Amino acid sequence: TRKYDQAKIREVVSHMIMVLELPFAFTEYELFTLLMKIASPHYIRISHATTKADCWISYEVEKNRLNGLLKTVDRTSITTNMWKSGQRIQYMVLIAHFVRTWIGI
C-alpha cells in the first residue's frame, strides 16, 4: 500500500489548476472534495488561498530553474506567436531557443 502524502496532493492539484486554467476555488468544490475523500479517506480539503499560494510557489520554483538554465546559455533566439482560443481570448506565446557551448567538443 502507498503512504498518503498531503504535500504531494497539493503539488499535483496546484499543477492541475494551472495547466487546466481552473479557478483556485476548484479545490473547495463539493464534488472535488467528495472525489478526493473517496480516493483517500485521509484527504484534507485544500482552501483556495492555499491553492493560490501553492501555484505561486510552483511559479517561483520554475522561474528560478529557468533563470539558472539561461545563465549557462551563450545565445538566445526569441520569437513570438499570437493566437485566439475558442472563447476568443487572445494569447501571445514567447518561444526561446538557445544553444549551449559544450566544453570538450
PDB file of N, CA and C in Angstrom:
ATOM      1  N   THR A   1       0.827  -1.195   0.000  1.00  0.00           N
ATOM      2  CA  THR A   1       0.000   0.000   0.000  1.00  0.00           C
ATOM      3  C   THR A   1       0.868   1.255   0.000  1.00  0.00           C
ATOM      4  N   ARG A   2       0.312   2.301  -0.557  1.00  0.00           N
ATOM      5  CA  ARG A   2       1.005   3.590  -0.601  1.00  0.00           C
ATOM      6  C   ARG A   2       0.738   4.396   0.652  1.00  0.00           C
ATOM      7  N   LYS A   3       1.708   5.210   1.009  1.00  0.00           N
ATOM      8  CA  LYS A   3       1.542   6.128   2.130  1.00  0.00           C
ATOM      9  C   LYS A   3       0.890   7.410   1.611  1.00  0.00           C
ATOM     10  N   TYR A   4      -0.104   7.907   2.332  1.00  0.00           N
ATOM     11  CA  TYR A   4      -0.785   9.140   1.940  1.00  0.00           C
ATOM     12  C   TYR A   4       0.154  10.325   2.129  1.00  0.00           C
ATOM     13  N   ASP A   5       0.220  11.205   1.123  1.00  0.00           N
ATOM     14  CA  ASP A   5       1.133  12.355   1.165  1.00  0.00           C
ATOM     15  C   ASP A   5       0.365  13.615   0.765  1.00  0.00           C
ATOM     16  N   GLN A   6      -0.112  14.368   1.755  1.00  0.00           N
ATOM     17  CA  GLN A   6      -0.898  15.583   1.502  1.00  0.00           C
ATOM     18  C   GLN A   6      -0.087  16.616   0.724  1.00  0.00           C
ATOM     19  N   ALA A   7       1.220  16.718   0.998  1.00  0.00           N
ATOM     20  CA  ALA A   7       2.065  17.689   0.290  1.00  0.00           C
ATOM     21  C   ALA A   7       2.111  17.369  -1.202  1.00  0.00           C
ATOM     22  N   LYS A   8       2.208  16.085  -1.536  1.00  0.00           N
ATOM     23  CA  LYS A   8       2.232  15.676  -2.948  1.00  0.00           C
ATOM     24  C   LYS A   8       0.877  15.955  -3.601  1.00  0.00           C
ATOM     25  N   ILE A   9      -0.204  15.710  -2.876  1.00  0.00           N
ATOM     26  CA  ILE A   9      -1.547  16.014  -3.386  1.00  0.00           C
ATOM     27  C   ILE A   9      -1.643  17.502  -3.707  1.00  0.00           C
ATOM     28  N   ARG A  10      -1.191  18.353  -2.783  1.00  0.00           N
ATOM     29  CA  ARG A  10      -1.244  19.801  -3.002  1.00  0.00           C
ATOM     30  C   ARG A  10      -0.417  20.201  -4.218  1.00  0.00           C
ATOM     31  N   GLU A  11       0.754  19.592  -4.375  1.00  0.00           N
ATOM     32  CA  GLU A  11       1.616  19.909  -5.519  1.00  0.00           C
ATOM     33  C   GLU A  11       0.934  19.540  -6.834  1.00  0.00           C
ATOM     34  N   VAL A  12       0.387  18.350  -6.904  1.00  0.00           N
ATOM     35  CA  VAL A  12      -0.257  17.882  -8.137  1.00  0.00           C
ATOM     36  C   VAL A  12      -1.530  18.682  -8.421  1.00  0.00           C
ATOM     37  N   VAL A  13      -2.306  18.974  -7.395  1.00  0.00           N
ATOM     38  CA  VAL A  13      -3.535  19.754  -7.579  1.00  0.00           C
ATOM     39  C   VAL A  13      -3.203  21.158  -8.074  1.00  0.00           C
ATOM     40  N   SER A  14      -2.176  21.795  -7.515  1.00  0.00           N
ATOM     41  CA  SER A  14      -1.815  23.142  -7.981  1.00  0.00           C
ATOM     42  C   SER A  14      -1.353  23.102  -9.438  1.00  0.00           C
ATOM     43  N   HIS A  15      -0.632  22.043  -9.811  1.00  0.00           N
ATOM     44  CA  HIS A  15      -0.209  21.888 -11.209  1.00  0.00           C
ATOM     45  C   HIS A  15      -1.443  21.728 -12.109  1.00  0.00           C
ATOM     46  N   MET A  16      -2.398  20.920 -11.682  1.00  0.00           N
ATOM     47  CA  MET A  16      -3.632  20.718 -12.444  1.00  0.00           C
ATOM     48  C   MET A  16      -4.391  22.035 -12.604  1.00  0.00           C
ATOM     49  N   ILE A  17      -4.481  22.815 -11.540  1.00  0.00           N
ATOM     50  CA  ILE A  17      -5.178  24.104 -11.575  1.00  0.00           C
ATOM     51  C   ILE A  17      -4.548  25.014 -12.629  1.00  0.00           C
ATOM     52  N   MET A  18      -3.208  25.061 -12.654  1.00  0.00           N
ATOM     53  CA  MET A  18      -2.520  25.949 -13.603  1.00  0.00           C
ATOM     54  C   MET A  18      -2.657  25.458 -15.037  1.00  0.00           C
ATOM     55  N   VAL A  19      -2.437  24.176 -15.259  1.00  0.00           N
ATOM     56  CA  VAL A  19      -2.470  23.630 -16.620  1.00  0.00           C
ATOM     57  C   VAL A  19      -3.869  23.719 -17.226  1.00  0.00           C
ATOM     58  N   LEU A  20      -4.885  23.417 -16.436  1.00  0.00           N
ATOM     59  CA  LEU A  20      -6.260  23.421 -16.941  1.00  0.00           C
ATOM     60  C   LEU A  20      -6.950  24.772 -16.787  1.00  0.00           C
ATOM     61  N   GLU A  21      -6.226  25.755 -16.238  1.00  0.00           N
ATOM     62  CA  GLU A  21      -6.751  27.107 -16.028  1.00  0.00           C
ATOM     63  C   GLU A  21      -8.050  27.087 -15.223  1.00  0.00           C
ATOM     64  N   LEU A  22      -8.050  26.314 -14.160  1.00  0.00           N
ATOM     65  CA  LEU A  22      -9.206  26.224 -13.276  1.00  0.00           C
ATOM     66  C   LEU A  22      -9.132  27.321 -12.218  1.00  0.00           C
ATOM     67  N   PRO A  23     -10.261  27.698 -11.646  1.00  0.00           N
ATOM     68  CA  PRO A  23     -10.225  28.698 -10.567  1.00  0.00           C
ATOM     69  C   PRO A  23      -9.590  28.094  -9.312  1.00  0.00           C
ATOM     70  N   PHE A  24      -8.952  28.938  -8.509  1.00  0.00           N
ATOM     71  CA  PHE A  24      -8.335  28.460  -7.270  1.00  0.00           C
ATOM     72  C   PHE A  24      -9.372  27.796  -6.364  1.00  0.00           C
ATOM     73  N   ALA A  25     -10.604  28.270  -6.416  1.00  0.00           N
ATOM     74  CA  ALA A  25     -11.680  27.733  -5.570  1.00  0.00           C
ATOM     75  C   ALA A  25     -12.103  26.322  -5.990  1.00  0.00           C
ATOM     76  N   PHE A  26     -11.575  25.811  -7.086  1.00  0.00           N
ATOM     77  CA  PHE A  26     -11.913  24.463  -7.551  1.00  0.00           C
ATOM     78  C   PHE A  26     -11.709  23.436  -6.442  1.00  0.00           C
ATOM     79  N   THR A  27     -10.659  23.639  -5.635  1.00  0.00           N
ATOM     80  CA  THR A  27     -10.349  22.681  -4.568  1.00  0.00           C
ATOM     81  C   THR A  27     -11.399  22.695  -3.462  1.00  0.00           C
ATOM     82  N   GLU A  28     -12.240  23.719  -3.434  1.00  0.00           N
ATOM     83  CA  GLU A  28     -13.288  23.818  -2.418  1.00  0.00           C
ATOM     84  C   GLU A  28     -14.637  23.307  -2.925  1.00  0.00           C
ATOM     85  N   TYR A  29     -14.707  22.949  -4.211  1.00  0.00           N
ATOM     86  CA  TYR A  29     -15.962  22.446  -4.762  1.00  0.00           C
ATOM     87  C   TYR A  29     -16.339  21.144  -4.050  1.00  0.00           C
ATOM     88  N   GLU A  30     -17.607  21.019  -3.753  1.00  0.00           N
ATOM     89  CA  GLU A  30     -18.099  19.862  -3.006  1.00  0.00           C
ATOM     90  C   GLU A  30     -17.806  18.542  -3.724  1.00  0.00           C
ATOM     91  N   LEU A  31     -18.014  18.499  -5.041  1.00  0.00           N
ATOM     92  CA  LEU A  31     -17.783  17.250  -5.784  1.00  0.00           C
ATOM     93  C   LEU A  31     -16.307  16.886  -5.850  1.00  0.00           C
ATOM     94  N   PHE A  32     -15.429  17.888  -5.940  1.00  0.00           N
ATOM     95  CA  PHE A  32     -13.993  17.598  -5.935  1.00  0.00           C
ATOM     96  C   PHE A  32     -13.591  17.016  -4.577  1.00  0.00           C
ATOM     97  N   THR A  33     -14.097  17.623  -3.505  1.00  0.00           N
ATOM     98  CA  THR A  33     -13.792  17.125  -2.162  1.00  0.00           C
ATOM     99  C   THR A  33     -14.319  15.699  -1.992  1.00  0.00           C
ATOM    100  N   LEU A  34     -15.522  15.436  -2.487  1.00  0.00           N
ATOM    101  CA  LEU A  34     -16.096  14.089  -2.420  1.00  0.00           C
ATOM    102  C   LEU A  34     -15.217  13.094  -3.172  1.00  0.00           C
ATOM    103  N   LEU A  35     -14.813  13.447  -4.378  1.00  0.00           N
ATOM    104  CA  LEU A  35     -13.937  12.586  -5.175  1.00  0.00           C
ATOM    105  C   LEU A  35     -12.655  12.263  -4.416  1.00  0.00           C
ATOM    106  N   MET A  36     -12.033  13.292  -3.856  1.00  0.00           N
ATOM    107  CA  MET A  36     -10.769  13.092  -3.151  1.00  0.00           C
ATOM    108  C   MET A  36     -10.961  12.257  -1.877  1.00  0.00           C
ATOM    109  N   LYS A  37     -12.083  12.451  -1.174  1.00  0.00           N
ATOM    110  CA  LYS A  37     -12.370  11.657   0.035  1.00  0.00           C
ATOM    111  C   LYS A  37     -12.602  10.187  -0.315  1.00  0.00           C
ATOM    112  N   ILE A  38     -13.224   9.936  -1.481  1.00  0.00           N
ATOM    113  CA  ILE A  38     -13.414   8.557  -1.927  1.00  0.00           C
ATOM    114  C   ILE A  38     -12.070   7.950  -2.308  1.00  0.00           C
ATOM    115  N   ALA A  39     -11.236   8.728  -2.973  1.00  0.00           N
ATOM    116  CA  ALA A  39      -9.913   8.244  -3.377  1.00  0.00           C
ATOM    117  C   ALA A  39      -9.045   7.961  -2.155  1.00  0.00           C
ATOM    118  N   SER A  40      -9.144   8.823  -1.146  1.00  0.00           N
ATOM    119  CA  SER A  40      -8.387   8.623   0.090  1.00  0.00           C
ATOM    120  C   SER A  40      -9.138   9.256   1.254  1.00  0.00           C
ATOM    121  N   PRO A  41      -9.529   8.445   2.218  1.00  0.00           N
ATOM    122  CA  PRO A  41     -10.229   8.990   3.388  1.00  0.00           C
ATOM    123  C   PRO A  41      -9.365   9.970   4.190  1.00  0.00           C
ATOM    124  N   HIS A  42      -8.065   9.959   3.967  1.00  0.00           N
ATOM    125  CA  HIS A  42      -7.144  10.852   4.686  1.00  0.00           C
ATOM    126  C   HIS A  42      -7.091  12.252   4.083  1.00  0.00           C
ATOM    127  N   TYR A  43      -7.741  12.449   2.944  1.00  0.00           N
ATOM    128  CA  TYR A  43      -7.677  13.740   2.253  1.00  0.00           C
ATOM    129  C   TYR A  43      -8.174  14.870   3.148  1.00  0.00           C
ATOM    130  N   ILE A  44      -7.414  15.959   3.166  1.00  0.00           N
ATOM    131  CA  ILE A  44      -7.788  17.172   3.889  1.00  0.00           C
ATOM    132  C   ILE A  44      -8.064  18.242   2.841  1.00  0.00           C
ATOM    133  N   ARG A  45      -9.249  18.837   2.902  1.00  0.00           N
ATOM    134  CA  ARG A  45      -9.641  19.842   1.907  1.00  0.00           C
ATOM    135  C   ARG A  45      -8.626  20.979   1.851  1.00  0.00           C
ATOM    136  N   ILE A  46      -8.325  21.418   0.627  1.00  0.00           N
ATOM    137  CA  ILE A  46      -7.358  22.488   0.391  1.00  0.00           C
ATOM    138  C   ILE A  46      -8.139  23.767   0.098  1.00  0.00           C
ATOM    139  N   SER A  47      -7.854  24.826   0.816  1.00  0.00           N
ATOM    140  CA  SER A  47      -8.564  26.092   0.599  1.00  0.00           C
ATOM    141  C   SER A  47      -8.073  26.768  -0.678  1.00  0.00           C
ATOM    142  N   HIS A  48      -8.872  27.699  -1.183  1.00  0.00           N
ATOM    143  CA  HIS A  48      -8.460  28.434  -2.386  1.00  0.00           C
ATOM    144  C   HIS A  48      -7.217  29.275  -2.099  1.00  0.00           C
ATOM    145  N   ALA A  49      -7.082  29.784  -0.883  1.00  0.00           N
ATOM    146  CA  ALA A  49      -5.899  30.583  -0.531  1.00  0.00           C
ATOM    147  C   ALA A  49      -4.640  29.717  -0.536  1.00  0.00           C
ATOM    148  N   THR A  50      -4.746  28.498  -0.028  1.00  0.00           N
ATOM    149  CA  THR A  50      -3.609  27.570  -0.039  1.00  0.00           C
ATOM    150  C   THR A  50      -3.265  27.177  -1.465  1.00  0.00           C
ATOM    151  N   THR A  51      -4.285  26.929  -2.286  1.00  0.00           N
ATOM    152  CA  THR A  51      -4.055  26.577  -3.691  1.00  0.00           C
ATOM    153  C   THR A  51      -3.344  27.711  -4.415  1.00  0.00           C
ATOM    154  N   LYS A  52      -3.784  28.940  -4.169  1.00  0.00           N
ATOM    155  CA  LYS A  52      -3.144  30.107  -4.788  1.00  0.00           C
ATOM    156  C   LYS A  52      -1.682  30.199  -4.360  1.00  0.00           C
ATOM    157  N   ALA A  53      -1.417  30.006  -3.075  1.00  0.00           N
ATOM    158  CA  ALA A  53      -0.038  30.056  -2.567  1.00  0.00           C
ATOM    159  C   ALA A  53       0.811  28.945  -3.182  1.00  0.00           C
ATOM    160  N   ASP A  54       0.247  27.737  -3.308  1.00  0.00           N
ATOM    161  CA  ASP A  54       0.977  26.617  -3.914  1.00  0.00           C
ATOM    162  C   ASP A  54       1.302  26.896  -5.379  1.00  0.00           C
ATOM    163  N   CYS A  55       0.368  27.505  -6.106  1.00  0.00           N
ATOM    164  CA  CYS A  55       0.615  27.861  -7.510  1.00  0.00           C
ATOM    165  C   CYS A  55       1.731  28.899  -7.597  1.00  0.00           C
ATOM    166  N   TRP A  56       1.717  29.854  -6.702  1.00  0.00           N
ATOM    167  CA  TRP A  56       2.753  30.891  -6.696  1.00  0.00           C
ATOM    168  C   TRP A  56       4.123  30.274  -6.400  1.00  0.00           C
ATOM    169  N   ILE A  57       4.183  29.345  -5.461  1.00  0.00           N
ATOM    170  CA  ILE A  57       5.446  28.665  -5.140  1.00  0.00           C
ATOM    171  C   ILE A  57       5.949  27.904  -6.363  1.00  0.00           C
ATOM    172  N   SER A  58       5.058  27.187  -7.048  1.00  0.00           N
ATOM    173  CA  SER A  58       5.451  26.447  -8.261  1.00  0.00           C
ATOM    174  C   SER A  58       6.000  27.391  -9.322  1.00  0.00           C
ATOM    175  N   TYR A  59       5.347  28.539  -9.483  1.00  0.00           N
ATOM    176  CA  TYR A  59       5.809  29.541 -10.444  1.00  0.00           C
ATOM    177  C   TYR A  59       7.218  30.010 -10.091  1.00  0.00           C
ATOM    178  N   GLU A  60       7.451  30.335  -8.830  1.00  0.00           N
ATOM    179  CA  GLU A  60       8.766  30.825  -8.394  1.00  0.00           C
ATOM    180  C   GLU A  60       9.848  29.762  -8.583  1.00  0.00           C
ATOM    181  N   VAL A  61       9.535  28.516  -8.279  1.00  0.00           N
ATOM    182  CA  VAL A  61      10.496  27.419  -8.451  1.00  0.00           C
ATOM    183  C   VAL A  61      10.883  27.289  -9.922  1.00  0.00           C
ATOM    184  N   GLU A  62       9.889  27.289 -10.812  1.00  0.00           N
ATOM    185  CA  GLU A  62      10.166  27.160 -12.246  1.00  0.00           C
ATOM    186  C   GLU A  62      10.901  28.380 -12.792  1.00  0.00           C
ATOM    187  N   LYS A  63      10.558  29.565 -12.302  1.00  0.00           N
ATOM    188  CA  LYS A  63      11.243  30.786 -12.731  1.00  0.00           C
ATOM    189  C   LYS A  63      12.719  30.725 -12.350  1.00  0.00           C
ATOM    190  N   ASN A  64      13.011  30.295 -11.126  1.00  0.00           N
ATOM    191  CA  ASN A  64      14.403  30.182 -10.681  1.00  0.00           C
ATOM    192  C   ASN A  64      15.157  29.111 -11.460  1.00  0.00           C
ATOM    193  N   ARG A  65      14.477  27.998 -11.759  1.00  0.00           N
ATOM    194  CA  ARG A  65      15.108  26.933 -12.551  1.00  0.00           C
ATOM    195  C   ARG A  65      15.458  27.443 -13.942  1.00  0.00           C
ATOM    196  N   LEU A  66      14.525  28.169 -14.560  1.00  0.00           N
ATOM    197  CA  LEU A  66      14.753  28.716 -15.893  1.00  0.00           C
ATOM    198  C   LEU A  66      15.864  29.763 -15.880  1.00  0.00           C
ATOM    199  N   ASN A  67      15.878  30.630 -14.875  1.00  0.00           N
ATOM    200  CA  ASN A  67      16.949  31.628 -14.767  1.00  0.00           C
ATOM    201  C   ASN A  67      18.310  30.964 -14.632  1.00  0.00           C
ATOM    202  N   GLY A  68      18.388  29.898 -13.841  1.00  0.00           N
ATOM    203  CA  GLY A  68      19.642  29.156 -13.700  1.00  0.00           C
ATOM    204  C   GLY A  68      20.074  28.528 -15.010  1.00  0.00           C
ATOM    205  N   LEU A  69      19.124  27.978 -15.739  1.00  0.00           N
ATOM    206  CA  LEU A  69      19.424  27.368 -17.033  1.00  0.00           C
ATOM    207  C   LEU A  69      19.908  28.411 -18.032  1.00  0.00           C
ATOM    208  N   LEU A  70      19.256  29.569 -18.062  1.00  0.00           N
ATOM    209  CA  LEU A  70      19.628  30.612 -19.023  1.00  0.00           C
ATOM    210  C   LEU A  70      21.006  31.208 -18.742  1.00  0.00           C
ATOM    211  N   LYS A  71      21.497  31.079 -17.511  1.00  0.00           N
ATOM    212  CA  LYS A  71      22.843  31.566 -17.193  1.00  0.00           C
ATOM    213  C   LYS A  71      23.925  30.723 -17.862  1.00  0.00           C
ATOM    214  N   THR A  72      23.571  29.511 -18.295  1.00  0.00           N
ATOM    215  CA  THR A  72      24.537  28.622 -18.942  1.00  0.00           C
ATOM    216  C   THR A  72      24.502  28.733 -20.463  1.00  0.00           C
ATOM    217  N   VAL A  73      23.719  29.672 -20.978  1.00  0.00           N
ATOM    218  CA  VAL A  73      23.477  29.787 -22.417  1.00  0.00           C
ATOM    219  C   VAL A  73      24.352  30.874 -23.027  1.00  0.00           C
ATOM    220  N   ASP A  74      24.863  30.599 -24.238  1.00  0.00           N
ATOM    221  CA  ASP A  74      25.673  31.584 -24.946  1.00  0.00           C
ATOM    222  C   ASP A  74      24.827  32.501 -25.824  1.00  0.00           C
ATOM    223  N   ARG A  75      23.836  31.946 -26.489  1.00  0.00           N
ATOM    224  CA  ARG A  75      22.975  32.728 -27.385  1.00  0.00           C
ATOM    225  C   ARG A  75      21.523  32.316 -27.194  1.00  0.00           C
ATOM    226  N   THR A  76      20.638  33.294 -27.374  1.00  0.00           N
ATOM    227  CA  THR A  76      19.209  33.023 -27.273  1.00  0.00           C
ATOM    228  C   THR A  76      18.496  33.683 -28.447  1.00  0.00           C
ATOM    229  N   SER A  77      17.602  32.943 -29.077  1.00  0.00           N
ATOM    230  CA  SER A  77      16.770  33.481 -30.147  1.00  0.00           C
ATOM    231  C   SER A  77      15.329  33.451 -29.654  1.00  0.00           C
ATOM    232  N   ILE A  78      14.661  34.608 -29.695  1.00  0.00           N
ATOM    233  CA  ILE A  78      13.300  34.707 -29.179  1.00  0.00           C
ATOM    234  C   ILE A  78      12.333  35.041 -30.310  1.00  0.00           C
ATOM    235  N   THR A  79      11.230  34.294 -30.369  1.00  0.00           N
ATOM    236  CA  THR A  79      10.166  34.568 -31.338  1.00  0.00           C
ATOM    237  C   THR A  79       8.836  34.613 -30.587  1.00  0.00           C
ATOM    238  N   THR A  80       7.835  35.202 -31.224  1.00  0.00           N
ATOM    239  CA  THR A  80       6.503  35.240 -30.624  1.00  0.00           C
ATOM    240  C   THR A  80       5.487  34.662 -31.594  1.00  0.00           C
ATOM    241  N   ASN A  81       4.398  34.212 -31.046  1.00  0.00           N
ATOM    242  CA  ASN A  81       3.301  33.683 -31.835  1.00  0.00           C
ATOM    243  C   ASN A  81       2.008  34.139 -31.162  1.00  0.00           C
ATOM    244  N   MET A  82       1.052  34.634 -31.946  1.00  0.00           N
ATOM    245  CA  MET A  82      -0.225  35.067 -31.383  1.00  0.00           C
ATOM    246  C   MET A  82      -1.333  34.162 -31.900  1.00  0.00           C
ATOM    247  N   TRP A  83      -2.276  33.844 -31.029  1.00  0.00           N
ATOM    248  CA  TRP A  83      -3.411  33.023 -31.418  1.00  0.00           C
ATOM    249  C   TRP A  83      -4.603  33.319 -30.518  1.00  0.00           C
ATOM    250  N   LYS A  84      -5.788  32.880 -30.991  1.00  0.00           N
ATOM    251  CA  LYS A  84      -7.035  33.068 -30.248  1.00  0.00           C
ATOM    252  C   LYS A  84      -7.576  31.714 -29.827  1.00  0.00           C
ATOM    253  N   SER A  85      -8.104  31.665 -28.633  1.00  0.00           N
ATOM    254  CA  SER A  85      -8.745  30.437 -28.168  1.00  0.00           C
ATOM    255  C   SER A  85     -10.156  30.368 -28.749  1.00  0.00           C
ATOM    256  N   GLY A  86     -10.823  29.247 -28.516  1.00  0.00           N
ATOM    257  CA  GLY A  86     -12.205  29.099 -28.961  1.00  0.00           C
ATOM    258  C   GLY A  86     -13.138  30.083 -28.273  1.00  0.00           C
ATOM    259  N   GLN A  87     -12.698  30.653 -27.155  1.00  0.00           N
ATOM    260  CA  GLN A  87     -13.502  31.629 -26.419  1.00  0.00           C
ATOM    261  C   GLN A  87     -13.125  33.056 -26.799  1.00  0.00           C
ATOM    262  N   ARG A  88     -12.397  33.193 -27.887  1.00  0.00           N
ATOM    263  CA  ARG A  88     -11.957  34.492 -28.411  1.00  0.00           C
ATOM    264  C   ARG A  88     -10.998  35.231 -27.470  1.00  0.00           C
ATOM    265  N   ILE A  89     -10.287  34.483 -26.659  1.00  0.00           N
ATOM    266  CA  ILE A  89      -9.257  35.069 -25.803  1.00  0.00           C
ATOM    267  C   ILE A  89      -7.960  35.051 -26.596  1.00  0.00           C
ATOM    268  N   GLN A  90      -7.286  36.188 -26.658  1.00  0.00           N
ATOM    269  CA  GLN A  90      -6.043  36.263 -27.415  1.00  0.00           C
ATOM    270  C   GLN A  90      -4.852  35.940 -26.518  1.00  0.00           C
ATOM    271  N   TYR A  91      -3.929  35.169 -27.069  1.00  0.00           N
ATOM    272  CA  TYR A  91      -2.725  34.777 -26.355  1.00  0.00           C
ATOM    273  C   TYR A  91      -1.502  35.163 -27.171  1.00  0.00           C
ATOM    274  N   MET A  92      -0.448  35.525 -26.491  1.00  0.00           N
ATOM    275  CA  MET A  92       0.847  35.702 -27.134  1.00  0.00           C
ATOM    276  C   MET A  92       1.793  34.705 -26.471  1.00  0.00           C
ATOM    277  N   VAL A  93       2.405  33.870 -27.284  1.00  0.00           N
ATOM    278  CA  VAL A  93       3.330  32.867 -26.794  1.00  0.00           C
ATOM    279  C   VAL A  93       4.744  33.318 -27.115  1.00  0.00           C
ATOM    280  N   LEU A  94       5.603  33.259 -26.137  1.00  0.00           N
ATOM    281  CA  LEU A  94       7.009  33.604 -26.304  1.00  0.00           C
ATOM    282  C   LEU A  94       7.796  32.304 -26.366  1.00  0.00           C
ATOM    283  N   ILE A  95       8.578  32.140 -27.439  1.00  0.00           N
ATOM    284  CA  ILE A  95       9.373  30.931 -27.627  1.00  0.00           C
ATOM    285  C   ILE A  95      10.838  31.331 -27.650  1.00  0.00           C
ATOM    286  N   ALA A  96      11.631  30.671 -26.820  1.00  0.00           N
ATOM    287  CA  ALA A  96      13.068  30.957 -26.772  1.00  0.00           C
ATOM    288  C   ALA A  96      13.834  29.690 -27.134  1.00  0.00           C
ATOM    289  N   HIS A  97      14.718  29.820 -28.103  1.00  0.00           N
ATOM    290  CA  HIS A  97      15.621  28.736 -28.482  1.00  0.00           C
ATOM    291  C   HIS A  97      17.012  29.165 -28.062  1.00  0.00           C
ATOM    292  N   PHE A  98      17.769  28.237 -27.517  1.00  0.00           N
ATOM    293  CA  PHE A  98      19.115  28.607 -27.112  1.00  0.00           C
ATOM    294  C   PHE A  98      20.093  27.487 -27.409  1.00  0.00           C
ATOM    295  N   VAL A  99      21.355  27.879 -27.508  1.00  0.00           N
ATOM    296  CA  VAL A  99      22.429  26.940 -27.788  1.00  0.00           C
ATOM    297  C   VAL A  99      23.464  27.079 -26.685  1.00  0.00           C
ATOM    298  N   ARG A 100      23.883  25.972 -26.148  1.00  0.00           N
ATOM    299  CA  ARG A 100      24.944  25.973 -25.150  1.00  0.00           C
ATOM    300  C   ARG A 100      26.246  25.563 -25.821  1.00  0.00           C
ATOM    301  N   THR A 101      27.329  26.099 -25.344  1.00  0.00           N
ATOM    302  CA  THR A 101      28.641  25.652 -25.800  1.00  0.00           C
ATOM    303  C   THR A 101      29.069  24.502 -24.900  1.00  0.00           C
ATOM    304  N   TRP A 102      29.329  23.373 -25.514  1.00  0.00           N
ATOM    305  CA  TRP A 102      29.738  22.207 -24.735  1.00  0.00           C
ATOM    306  C   TRP A 102      31.255  22.187 -24.619  1.00  0.00           C
ATOM    307  N   ILE A 103      31.755  22.115 -23.433  1.00  0.00           N
ATOM    308  CA  ILE A 103      33.201  22.066 -23.193  1.00  0.00           C
ATOM    309  C   ILE A 103      33.710  20.695 -23.624  1.00  0.00           C
ATOM    310  N   GLY A 104      34.819  20.704 -24.360  1.00  0.00           N
ATOM    311  CA  GLY A 104      35.418  19.450 -24.792  1.00  0.00           C
ATOM    312  C   GLY A 104      34.972  18.992 -26.167  1.00  0.00           C
ATOM    313  N   ILE A 105      34.164  19.770 -26.841  1.00  0.00           N
ATOM    314  CA  ILE A 105      33.712  19.377 -28.184  1.00  0.00           C
ATOM    315  C   ILE A 105      34.441  20.207 -29.215  1.00  0.00           C
TER     316      ILE A 105
END
